[in-house]
Coordinates of C-alpha atoms in Angstrom, one line a residue:
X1 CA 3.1 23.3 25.1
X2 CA 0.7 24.8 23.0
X3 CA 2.3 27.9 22.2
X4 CA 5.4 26.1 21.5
X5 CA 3.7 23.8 19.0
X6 CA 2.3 26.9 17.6
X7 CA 5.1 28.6 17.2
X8 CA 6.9 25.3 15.6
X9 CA 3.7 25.3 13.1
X10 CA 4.7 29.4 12.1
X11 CA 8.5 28.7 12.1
X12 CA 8.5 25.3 9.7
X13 CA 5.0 25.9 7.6
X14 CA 6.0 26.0 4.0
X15 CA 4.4 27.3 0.9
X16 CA 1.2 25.2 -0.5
X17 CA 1.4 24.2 -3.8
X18 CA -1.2 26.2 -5.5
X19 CA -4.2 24.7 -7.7
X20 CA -2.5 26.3 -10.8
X21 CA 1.1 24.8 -10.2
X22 CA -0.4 21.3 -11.6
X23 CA -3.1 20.0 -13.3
X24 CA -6.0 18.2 -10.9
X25 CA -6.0 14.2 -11.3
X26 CA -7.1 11.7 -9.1
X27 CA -4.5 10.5 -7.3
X28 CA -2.2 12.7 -7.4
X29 CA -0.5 14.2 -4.4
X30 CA 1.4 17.9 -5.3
X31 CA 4.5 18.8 -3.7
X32 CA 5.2 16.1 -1.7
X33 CA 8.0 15.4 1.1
X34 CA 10.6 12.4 -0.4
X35 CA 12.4 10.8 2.4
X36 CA 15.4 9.3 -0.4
X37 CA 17.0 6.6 1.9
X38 CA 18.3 3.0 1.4
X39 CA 16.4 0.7 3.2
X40 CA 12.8 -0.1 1.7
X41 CA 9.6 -0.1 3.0
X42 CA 6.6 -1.7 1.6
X43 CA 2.7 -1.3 1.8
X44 CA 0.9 -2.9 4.7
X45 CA 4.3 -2.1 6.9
X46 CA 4.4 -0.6 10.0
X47 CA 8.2 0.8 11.1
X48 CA 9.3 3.2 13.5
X49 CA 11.7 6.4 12.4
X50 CA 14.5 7.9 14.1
X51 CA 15.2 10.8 12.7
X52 CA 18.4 12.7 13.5
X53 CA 19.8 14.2 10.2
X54 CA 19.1 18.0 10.2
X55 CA 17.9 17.7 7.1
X56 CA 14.8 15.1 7.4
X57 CA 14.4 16.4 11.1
X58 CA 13.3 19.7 9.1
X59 CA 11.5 18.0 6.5
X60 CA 9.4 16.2 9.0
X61 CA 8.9 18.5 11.6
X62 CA 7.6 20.9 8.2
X63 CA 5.4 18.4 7.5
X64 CA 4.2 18.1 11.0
X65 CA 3.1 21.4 10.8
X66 CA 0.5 20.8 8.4
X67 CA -3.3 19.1 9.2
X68 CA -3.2 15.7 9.1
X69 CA -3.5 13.3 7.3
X70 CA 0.6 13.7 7.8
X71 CA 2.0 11.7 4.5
X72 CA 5.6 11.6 2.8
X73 CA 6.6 9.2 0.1
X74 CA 9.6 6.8 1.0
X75 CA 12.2 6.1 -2.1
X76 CA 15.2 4.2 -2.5
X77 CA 18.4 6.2 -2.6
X78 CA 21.6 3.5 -2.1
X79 CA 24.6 4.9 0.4
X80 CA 26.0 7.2 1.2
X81 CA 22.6 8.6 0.7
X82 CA 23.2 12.0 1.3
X83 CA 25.9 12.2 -1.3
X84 CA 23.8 10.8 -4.0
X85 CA 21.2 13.8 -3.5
X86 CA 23.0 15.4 -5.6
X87 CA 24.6 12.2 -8.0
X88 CA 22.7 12.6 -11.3
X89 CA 22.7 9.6 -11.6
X90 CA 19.7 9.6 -8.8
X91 CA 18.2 12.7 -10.2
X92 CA 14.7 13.0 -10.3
X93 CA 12.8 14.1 -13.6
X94 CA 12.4 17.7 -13.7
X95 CA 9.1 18.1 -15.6
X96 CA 6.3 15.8 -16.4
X97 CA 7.2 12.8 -18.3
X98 CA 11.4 14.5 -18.7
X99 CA 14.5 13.0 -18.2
X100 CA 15.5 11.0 -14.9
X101 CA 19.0 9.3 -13.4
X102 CA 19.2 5.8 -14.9
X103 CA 19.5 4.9 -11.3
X104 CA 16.7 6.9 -10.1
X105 CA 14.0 5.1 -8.0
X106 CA 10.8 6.6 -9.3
X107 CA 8.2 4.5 -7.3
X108 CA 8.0 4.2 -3.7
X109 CA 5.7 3.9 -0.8
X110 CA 3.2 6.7 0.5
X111 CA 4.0 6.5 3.9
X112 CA 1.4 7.8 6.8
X113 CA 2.8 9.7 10.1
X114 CA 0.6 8.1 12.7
X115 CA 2.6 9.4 15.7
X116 CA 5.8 11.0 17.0
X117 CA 7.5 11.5 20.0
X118 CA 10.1 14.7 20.3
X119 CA 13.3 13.9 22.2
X120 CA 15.2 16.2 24.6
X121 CA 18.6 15.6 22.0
X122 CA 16.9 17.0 18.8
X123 CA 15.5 13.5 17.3
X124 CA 12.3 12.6 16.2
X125 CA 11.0 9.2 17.0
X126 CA 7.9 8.8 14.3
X127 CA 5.6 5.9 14.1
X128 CA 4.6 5.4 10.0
X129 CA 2.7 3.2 8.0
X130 CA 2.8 2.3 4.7
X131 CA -0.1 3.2 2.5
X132 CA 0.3 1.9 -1.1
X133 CA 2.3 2.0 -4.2
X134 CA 3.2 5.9 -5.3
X135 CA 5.5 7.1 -8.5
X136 CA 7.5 10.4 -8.3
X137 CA 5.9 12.5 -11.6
X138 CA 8.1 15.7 -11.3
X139 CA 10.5 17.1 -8.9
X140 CA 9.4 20.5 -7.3
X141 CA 12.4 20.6 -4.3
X142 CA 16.1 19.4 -4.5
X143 CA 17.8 20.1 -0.9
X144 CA 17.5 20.4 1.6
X145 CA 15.4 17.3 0.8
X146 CA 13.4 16.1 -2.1
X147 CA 10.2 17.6 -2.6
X148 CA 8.3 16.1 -5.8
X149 CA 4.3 16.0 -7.3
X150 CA 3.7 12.1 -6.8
X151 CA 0.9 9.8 -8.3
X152 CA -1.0 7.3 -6.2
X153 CA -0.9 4.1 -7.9
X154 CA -3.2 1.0 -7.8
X155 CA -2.7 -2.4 -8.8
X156 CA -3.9 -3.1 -12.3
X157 CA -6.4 -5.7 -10.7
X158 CA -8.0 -3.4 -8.7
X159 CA -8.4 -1.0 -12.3
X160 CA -9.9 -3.8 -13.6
X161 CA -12.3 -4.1 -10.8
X162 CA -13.2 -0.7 -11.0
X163 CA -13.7 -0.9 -14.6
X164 CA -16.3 -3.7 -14.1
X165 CA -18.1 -1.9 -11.8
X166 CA -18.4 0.9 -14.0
X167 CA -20.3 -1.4 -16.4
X168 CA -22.3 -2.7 -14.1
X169 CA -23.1 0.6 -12.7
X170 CA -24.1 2.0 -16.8
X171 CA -26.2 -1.6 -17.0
X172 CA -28.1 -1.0 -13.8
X173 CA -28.9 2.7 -15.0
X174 CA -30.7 1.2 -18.5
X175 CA -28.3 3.2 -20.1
X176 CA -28.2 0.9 -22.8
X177 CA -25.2 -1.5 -24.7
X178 CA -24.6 1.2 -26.9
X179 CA -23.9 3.8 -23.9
X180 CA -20.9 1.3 -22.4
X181 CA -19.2 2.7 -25.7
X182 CA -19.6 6.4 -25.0
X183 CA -16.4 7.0 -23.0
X184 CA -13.6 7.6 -24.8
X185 CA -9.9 6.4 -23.3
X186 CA -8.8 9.1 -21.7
X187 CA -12.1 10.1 -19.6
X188 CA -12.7 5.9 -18.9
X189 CA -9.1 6.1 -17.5
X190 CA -9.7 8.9 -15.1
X191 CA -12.7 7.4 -13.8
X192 CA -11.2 4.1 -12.5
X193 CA -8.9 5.9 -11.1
X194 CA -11.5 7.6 -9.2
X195 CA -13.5 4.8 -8.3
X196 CA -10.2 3.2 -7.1
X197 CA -9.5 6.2 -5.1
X198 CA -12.8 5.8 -3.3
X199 CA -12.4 2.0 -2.7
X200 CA -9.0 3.0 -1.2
X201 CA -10.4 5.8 1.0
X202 CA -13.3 3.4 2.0
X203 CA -10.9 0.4 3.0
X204 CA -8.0 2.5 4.8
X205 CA -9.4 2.8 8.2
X206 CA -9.9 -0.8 8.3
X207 CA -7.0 -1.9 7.1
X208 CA -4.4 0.8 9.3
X209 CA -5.3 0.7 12.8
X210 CA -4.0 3.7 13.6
X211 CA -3.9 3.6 17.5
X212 CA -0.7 1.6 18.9
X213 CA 1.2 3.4 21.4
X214 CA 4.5 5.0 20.3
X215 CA 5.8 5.1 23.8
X216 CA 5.4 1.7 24.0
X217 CA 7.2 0.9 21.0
X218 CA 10.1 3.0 22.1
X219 CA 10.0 1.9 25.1
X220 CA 9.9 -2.0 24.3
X221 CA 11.2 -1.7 21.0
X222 CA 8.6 -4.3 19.6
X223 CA 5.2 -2.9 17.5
X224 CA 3.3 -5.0 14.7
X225 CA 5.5 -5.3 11.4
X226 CA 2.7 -4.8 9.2
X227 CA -0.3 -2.8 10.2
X228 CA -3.0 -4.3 12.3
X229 CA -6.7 -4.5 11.3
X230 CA -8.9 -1.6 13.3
X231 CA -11.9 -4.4 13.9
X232 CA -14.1 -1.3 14.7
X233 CA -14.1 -0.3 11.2
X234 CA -14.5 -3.7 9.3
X235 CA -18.0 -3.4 9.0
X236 CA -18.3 0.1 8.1
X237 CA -15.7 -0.6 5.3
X238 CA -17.5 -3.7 4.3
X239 CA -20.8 -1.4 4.0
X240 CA -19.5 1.6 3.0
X241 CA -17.1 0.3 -0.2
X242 CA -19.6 -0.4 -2.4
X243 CA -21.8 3.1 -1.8
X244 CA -18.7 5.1 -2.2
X245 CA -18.2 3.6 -5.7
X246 CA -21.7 4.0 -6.3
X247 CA -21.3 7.7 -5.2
X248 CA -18.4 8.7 -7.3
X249 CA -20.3 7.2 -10.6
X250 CA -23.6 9.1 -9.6
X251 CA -21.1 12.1 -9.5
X252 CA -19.6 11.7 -12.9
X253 CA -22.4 11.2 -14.3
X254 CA -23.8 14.5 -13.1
X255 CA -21.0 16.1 -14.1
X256 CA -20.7 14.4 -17.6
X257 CA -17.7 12.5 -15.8
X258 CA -19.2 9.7 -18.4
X259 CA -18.1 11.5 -21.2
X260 CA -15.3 12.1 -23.4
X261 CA -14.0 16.0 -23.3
X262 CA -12.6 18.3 -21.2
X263 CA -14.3 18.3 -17.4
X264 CA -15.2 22.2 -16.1
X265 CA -12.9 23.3 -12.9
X266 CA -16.1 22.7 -10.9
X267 CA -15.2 18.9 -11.8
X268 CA -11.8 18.9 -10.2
X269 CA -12.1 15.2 -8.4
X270 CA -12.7 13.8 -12.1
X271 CA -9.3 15.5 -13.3
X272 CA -8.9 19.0 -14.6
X273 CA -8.0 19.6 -18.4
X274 CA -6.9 16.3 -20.4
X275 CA -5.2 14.6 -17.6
X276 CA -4.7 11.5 -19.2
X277 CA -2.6 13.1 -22.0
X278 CA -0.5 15.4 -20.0
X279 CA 1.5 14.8 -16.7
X280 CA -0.5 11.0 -16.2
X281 CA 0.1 9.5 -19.7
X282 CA 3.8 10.8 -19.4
X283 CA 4.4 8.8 -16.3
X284 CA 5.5 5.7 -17.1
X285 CA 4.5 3.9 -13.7
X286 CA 1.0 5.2 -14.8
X287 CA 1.2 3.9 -18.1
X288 CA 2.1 0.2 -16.7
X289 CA -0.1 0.2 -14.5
X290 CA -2.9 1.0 -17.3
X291 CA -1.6 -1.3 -19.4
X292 CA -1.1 -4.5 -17.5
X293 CA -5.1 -3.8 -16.8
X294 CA -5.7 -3.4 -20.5
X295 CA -3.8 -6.9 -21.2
X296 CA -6.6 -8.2 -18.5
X297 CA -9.3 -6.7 -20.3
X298 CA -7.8 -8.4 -23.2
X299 CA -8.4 -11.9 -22.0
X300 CA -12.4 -11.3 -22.3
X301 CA -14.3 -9.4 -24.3
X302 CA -16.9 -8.1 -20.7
X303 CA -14.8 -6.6 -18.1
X304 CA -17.5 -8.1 -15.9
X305 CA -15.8 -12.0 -16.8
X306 CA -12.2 -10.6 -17.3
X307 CA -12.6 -9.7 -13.4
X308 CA -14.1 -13.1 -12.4
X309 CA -11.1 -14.7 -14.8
X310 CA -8.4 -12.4 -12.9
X311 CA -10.0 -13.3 -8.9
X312 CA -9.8 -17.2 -10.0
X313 CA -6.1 -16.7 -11.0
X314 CA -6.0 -14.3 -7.9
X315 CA -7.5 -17.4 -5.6
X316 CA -5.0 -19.8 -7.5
X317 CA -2.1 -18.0 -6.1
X318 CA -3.4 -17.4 -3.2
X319 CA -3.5 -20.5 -2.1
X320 CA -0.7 -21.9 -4.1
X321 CA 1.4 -19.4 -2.1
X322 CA -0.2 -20.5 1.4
X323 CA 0.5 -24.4 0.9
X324 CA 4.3 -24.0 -0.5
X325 CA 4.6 -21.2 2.9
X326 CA 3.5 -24.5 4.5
X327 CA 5.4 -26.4 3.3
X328 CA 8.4 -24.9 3.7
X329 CA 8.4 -23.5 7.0
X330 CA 7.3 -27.1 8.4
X331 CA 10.5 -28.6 7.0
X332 CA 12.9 -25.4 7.9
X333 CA 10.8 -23.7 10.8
X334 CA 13.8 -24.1 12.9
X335 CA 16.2 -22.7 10.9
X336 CA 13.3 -19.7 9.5
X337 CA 12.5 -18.6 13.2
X338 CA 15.7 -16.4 13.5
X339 CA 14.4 -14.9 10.6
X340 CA 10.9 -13.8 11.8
X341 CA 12.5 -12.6 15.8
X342 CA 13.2 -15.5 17.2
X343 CA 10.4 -16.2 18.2
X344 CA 10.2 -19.7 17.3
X345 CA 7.2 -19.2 15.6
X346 CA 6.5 -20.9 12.4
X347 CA 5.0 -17.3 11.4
X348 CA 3.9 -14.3 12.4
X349 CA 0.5 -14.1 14.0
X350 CA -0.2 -11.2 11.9
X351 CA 0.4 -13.4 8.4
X352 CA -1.7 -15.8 9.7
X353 CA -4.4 -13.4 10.0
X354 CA -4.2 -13.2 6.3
X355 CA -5.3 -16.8 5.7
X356 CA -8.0 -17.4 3.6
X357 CA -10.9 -19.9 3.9
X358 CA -9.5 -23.6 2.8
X359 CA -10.0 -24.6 -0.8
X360 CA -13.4 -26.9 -1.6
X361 CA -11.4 -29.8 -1.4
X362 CA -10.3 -28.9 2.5
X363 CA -6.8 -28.1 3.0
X364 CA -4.2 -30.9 3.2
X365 CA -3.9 -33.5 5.9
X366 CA -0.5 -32.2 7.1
X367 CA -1.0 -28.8 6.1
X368 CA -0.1 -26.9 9.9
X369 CA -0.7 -23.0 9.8
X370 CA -4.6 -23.8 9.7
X371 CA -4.4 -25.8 12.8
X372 CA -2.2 -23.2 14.1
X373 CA -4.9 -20.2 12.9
X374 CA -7.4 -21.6 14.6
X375 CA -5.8 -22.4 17.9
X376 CA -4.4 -18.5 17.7
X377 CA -8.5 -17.2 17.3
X378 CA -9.8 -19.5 20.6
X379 CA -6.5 -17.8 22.1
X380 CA -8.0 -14.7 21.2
X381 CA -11.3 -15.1 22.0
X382 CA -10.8 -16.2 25.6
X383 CA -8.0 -13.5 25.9
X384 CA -11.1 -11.4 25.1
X385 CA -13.2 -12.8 27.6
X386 CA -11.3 -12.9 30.5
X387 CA -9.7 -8.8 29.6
X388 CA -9.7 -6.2 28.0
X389 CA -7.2 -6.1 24.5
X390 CA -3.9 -4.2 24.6
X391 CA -0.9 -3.9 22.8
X392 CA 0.3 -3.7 26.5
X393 CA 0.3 -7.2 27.1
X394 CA 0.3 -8.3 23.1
X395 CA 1.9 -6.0 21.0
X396 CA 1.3 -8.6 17.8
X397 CA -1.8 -9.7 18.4
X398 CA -3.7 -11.9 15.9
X399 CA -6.4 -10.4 13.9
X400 CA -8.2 -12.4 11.2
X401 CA -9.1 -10.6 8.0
X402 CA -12.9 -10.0 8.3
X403 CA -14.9 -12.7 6.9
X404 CA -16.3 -10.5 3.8
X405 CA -12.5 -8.8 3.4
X406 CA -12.1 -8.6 -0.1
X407 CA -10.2 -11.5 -1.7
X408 CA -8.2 -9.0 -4.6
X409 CA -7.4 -7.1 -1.1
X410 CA -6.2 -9.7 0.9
X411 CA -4.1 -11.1 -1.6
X412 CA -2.8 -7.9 -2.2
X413 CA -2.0 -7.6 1.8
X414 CA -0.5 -10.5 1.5
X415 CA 2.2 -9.9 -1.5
X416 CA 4.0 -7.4 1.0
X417 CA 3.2 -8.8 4.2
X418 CA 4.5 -12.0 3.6
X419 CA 8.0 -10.6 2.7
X420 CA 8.9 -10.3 6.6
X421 CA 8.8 -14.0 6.3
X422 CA 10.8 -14.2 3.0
X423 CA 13.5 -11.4 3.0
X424 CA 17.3 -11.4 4.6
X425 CA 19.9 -9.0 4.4
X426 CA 20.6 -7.6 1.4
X427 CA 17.8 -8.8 -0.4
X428 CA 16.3 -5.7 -3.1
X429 CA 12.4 -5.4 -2.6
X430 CA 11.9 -2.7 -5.0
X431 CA 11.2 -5.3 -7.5
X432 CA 8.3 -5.7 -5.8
X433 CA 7.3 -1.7 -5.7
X434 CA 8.0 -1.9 -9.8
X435 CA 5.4 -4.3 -10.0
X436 CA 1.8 -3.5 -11.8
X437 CA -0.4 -6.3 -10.5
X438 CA -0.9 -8.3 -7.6
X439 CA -0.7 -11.2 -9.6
X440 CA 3.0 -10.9 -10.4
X441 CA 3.8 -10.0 -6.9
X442 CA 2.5 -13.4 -5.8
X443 CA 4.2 -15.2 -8.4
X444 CA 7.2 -13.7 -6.9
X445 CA 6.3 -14.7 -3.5
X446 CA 6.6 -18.4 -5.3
X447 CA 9.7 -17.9 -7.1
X448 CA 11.6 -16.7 -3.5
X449 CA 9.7 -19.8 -1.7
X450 CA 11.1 -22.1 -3.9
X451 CA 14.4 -20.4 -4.8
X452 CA 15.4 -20.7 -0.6
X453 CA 14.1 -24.4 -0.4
X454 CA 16.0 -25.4 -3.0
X455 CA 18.6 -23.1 -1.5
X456 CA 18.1 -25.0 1.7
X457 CA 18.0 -28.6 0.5
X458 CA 21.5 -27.7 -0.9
X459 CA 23.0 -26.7 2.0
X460 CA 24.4 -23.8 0.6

């Protein structure tokens, strides 16, 4: 077995993208695979692939080749997918910041190979995750499949986050007021997307368990919707999140990251060159994304407060979205079950995971999932202590979020997990890919909530 692998390694490797083919910048990920199909996967989820066509079988089992970390982003491409490969219509842009389809989905998800299982007929059977948010910047591939130079993308709350920390960071050097005014647009911009790169890393492990058996999901066909939280690595996260920000502002600062003007190659994790006026400020995801932080910023005049303003509106939401989930599902949990597997379940044991500590006034008398939360974590702890956890004899298990989990992270979890709850056939998420901010994503969330109780109450 391992010659054959190493044979299939030699036979599918491809050419790497080399360092002069596009400019360094955070985030961005050169020559990536593009799976272009028409279902839609969101961050957070969890799916299993069956790959048959010739074409994706060679673009996975070319990307299985390579070391891991084994990452492809997923795009929207309506049927008959194959055919529109070539529609220009669905064209990708060609250069950075050129012309694209009108019908062209430009941001997807940055999916994560976890596993895969090789069948005797040909097909792969891959287990992949979701990662976050990405935005196609240029095509570099066409066919067999879509290759492309993709951008990373963070919500414009976590920029703003980053961007408070950055001050914080300057004011805990003794910098001085007048040194918060030294980095120019262009550099400031690079560096929260550095530090939100680092966040990112720091929070991955914990929040992608990474271990669930493939065979058991083909073999059972059931596996968690939505990644599962690797307990292992809570408190490493927890611990580790703040020194890795703290680490990647000691770094620009040694490298005059803090400053406006052109890095030196030796600076290549800060961005090469100006790359906020080149390939990054000719994305318009990137752009968006900047400037739905910048309206936040707007609100106050320390990005300190603006970030304390946008976690209140954050915590609003949050638990605006949790009481009208309530609500709902105890008047239609009957009909809603279908919906979720059939289980009967007013909701997944994985949402519930997700549900955040009740409001200072307590939750409501009749309010049910927190009644239901708890009695799911004394489940769980005498599961624990009377055996040993496996997917084996849970393959959903319930995992609360870890009691310092960050609450701009868990309501970002939430604005995609809680669509398995929410969606139906036919229903387009990539509204929700398009989206900037965590924010709107949860206002969303409302919008559907009260669009299918009022859809409900009708009758129709």
């Amino acid at each position: 077995p391992q010659r054959v692998d190493a044979i299939r390694r030699l036979f599918y490797a491809g050419t790497p993208a080399s360092d002069d083919e596009v400019a360094a910048q955070p985030g961005l990920i050169p020559d990536l695979p593009i799976a272009r199909w028409s279902m839609i996967f969101l961050p957070h989820q969890q799916t299993m692939l069956n790959v048959h066509r010739p074409q994706y079988t060679l673009m996975f089992e070319t990307l299985l080749s390579t070391e891991p970390p084994w990452l492809y982003l997923h795009a929207q491409l309506p049927e008959p997918s194959i055919e529109n490969l070539g529609n220009e219509e669905y064209a990708l842009p060609q250069e950075y910041g050129g012309a694209h389809g009108p019908k062209a989905s430009l941001i997807g998800t940055l999916m994560h190979v976890v596993d895969v299982e090789r069948c005797k007929d040909g097909r792969l059977e891959l287990l992949a995750q979701g990662i976050g948010r990405a935005a196609v910047l240029r095509e570099t591939q066409s066919v067999p499949y879509a290759r492309a130079d993709v951008q990373w993308l963070p919500d414009a709350e976590t920029l703003l986050s980053c961007e408070a920390r950055r001050i914080d960071w300057n004011r805990s050097q003794f910098l001085g007021e007048a040194a918060l005014d030294l980095l120019g647009l262009s550099a400031r911009k690079r560096l929260q997307m550095v530090l939100a790169l680092a966040e990112e890393r720091s929070w991955r492990a914990y929040e992608h368990e990474t271990t669930y058996p493939i065979q058991l999901a083909i073999s059972s066909g059931m596996y968690p919707a939505f990644c599962p939280f690797d307990t292992s690595a809570a408190e490493l996260a927890v611990r580790g999140a703040p020194l890795a920000l703290s680490a990647a502002l000691e770094a620009a600062a040694a490298s005059d990251g803090m400053q406006e003007g052109e890095p030196s190659s030796s600076h290549a994790e800060l961005g090469g060159g100006a790359a906020f006026t080149t390939s990054h400020a000719r994305s318009a995801a990137v752009r968006r994304a900047f400037e739905a932080c910048e309206a936040m910023l707007e609100v106050s005049d320390d990005a300190m407060q603006a970030e304390a303003e946008s976690e209140r509106a954050l915590q609003g939401l949050e638990l605006q979205v949790w009481l009208e989930l309530d609500g709902f599902l105890r008047r239609f949990a009957a009909n809603r079950a279908t919906l979720i597997g059939g289980t009967g379940a007013p909701a997944p044991k994985q949402l519930l995971g997700l549900l955040p500590p009740p409001p200072e006034s307590g939750w409501p008398d009749d309010f049910m999932l927190d009644t239901i939360a708890a009695d799911l974590r004394k489940a769980a702890t005498r599961r624990r202590s009377q055996t040993t956890l496996s997917y084996q004899n849970d393959p959903a298990p319930f995992i609360p979020a870890h009691r310092h989990y960050p609450l701009r992270r868990r309501a970002q979890r939430l604005s995609y997990s809680i669509w398995i709850v929410l969606k139906e056939p036919g229903l387009d998420l990539q509204p929700l890919l398009d989206t900037e901010s965590t924010t709107d994503r949860l206002r969303m969330v409302l919008l559907r909530l009260r669009e299918l109780l009022a859809r409900e109450e009708s009758g129709s």
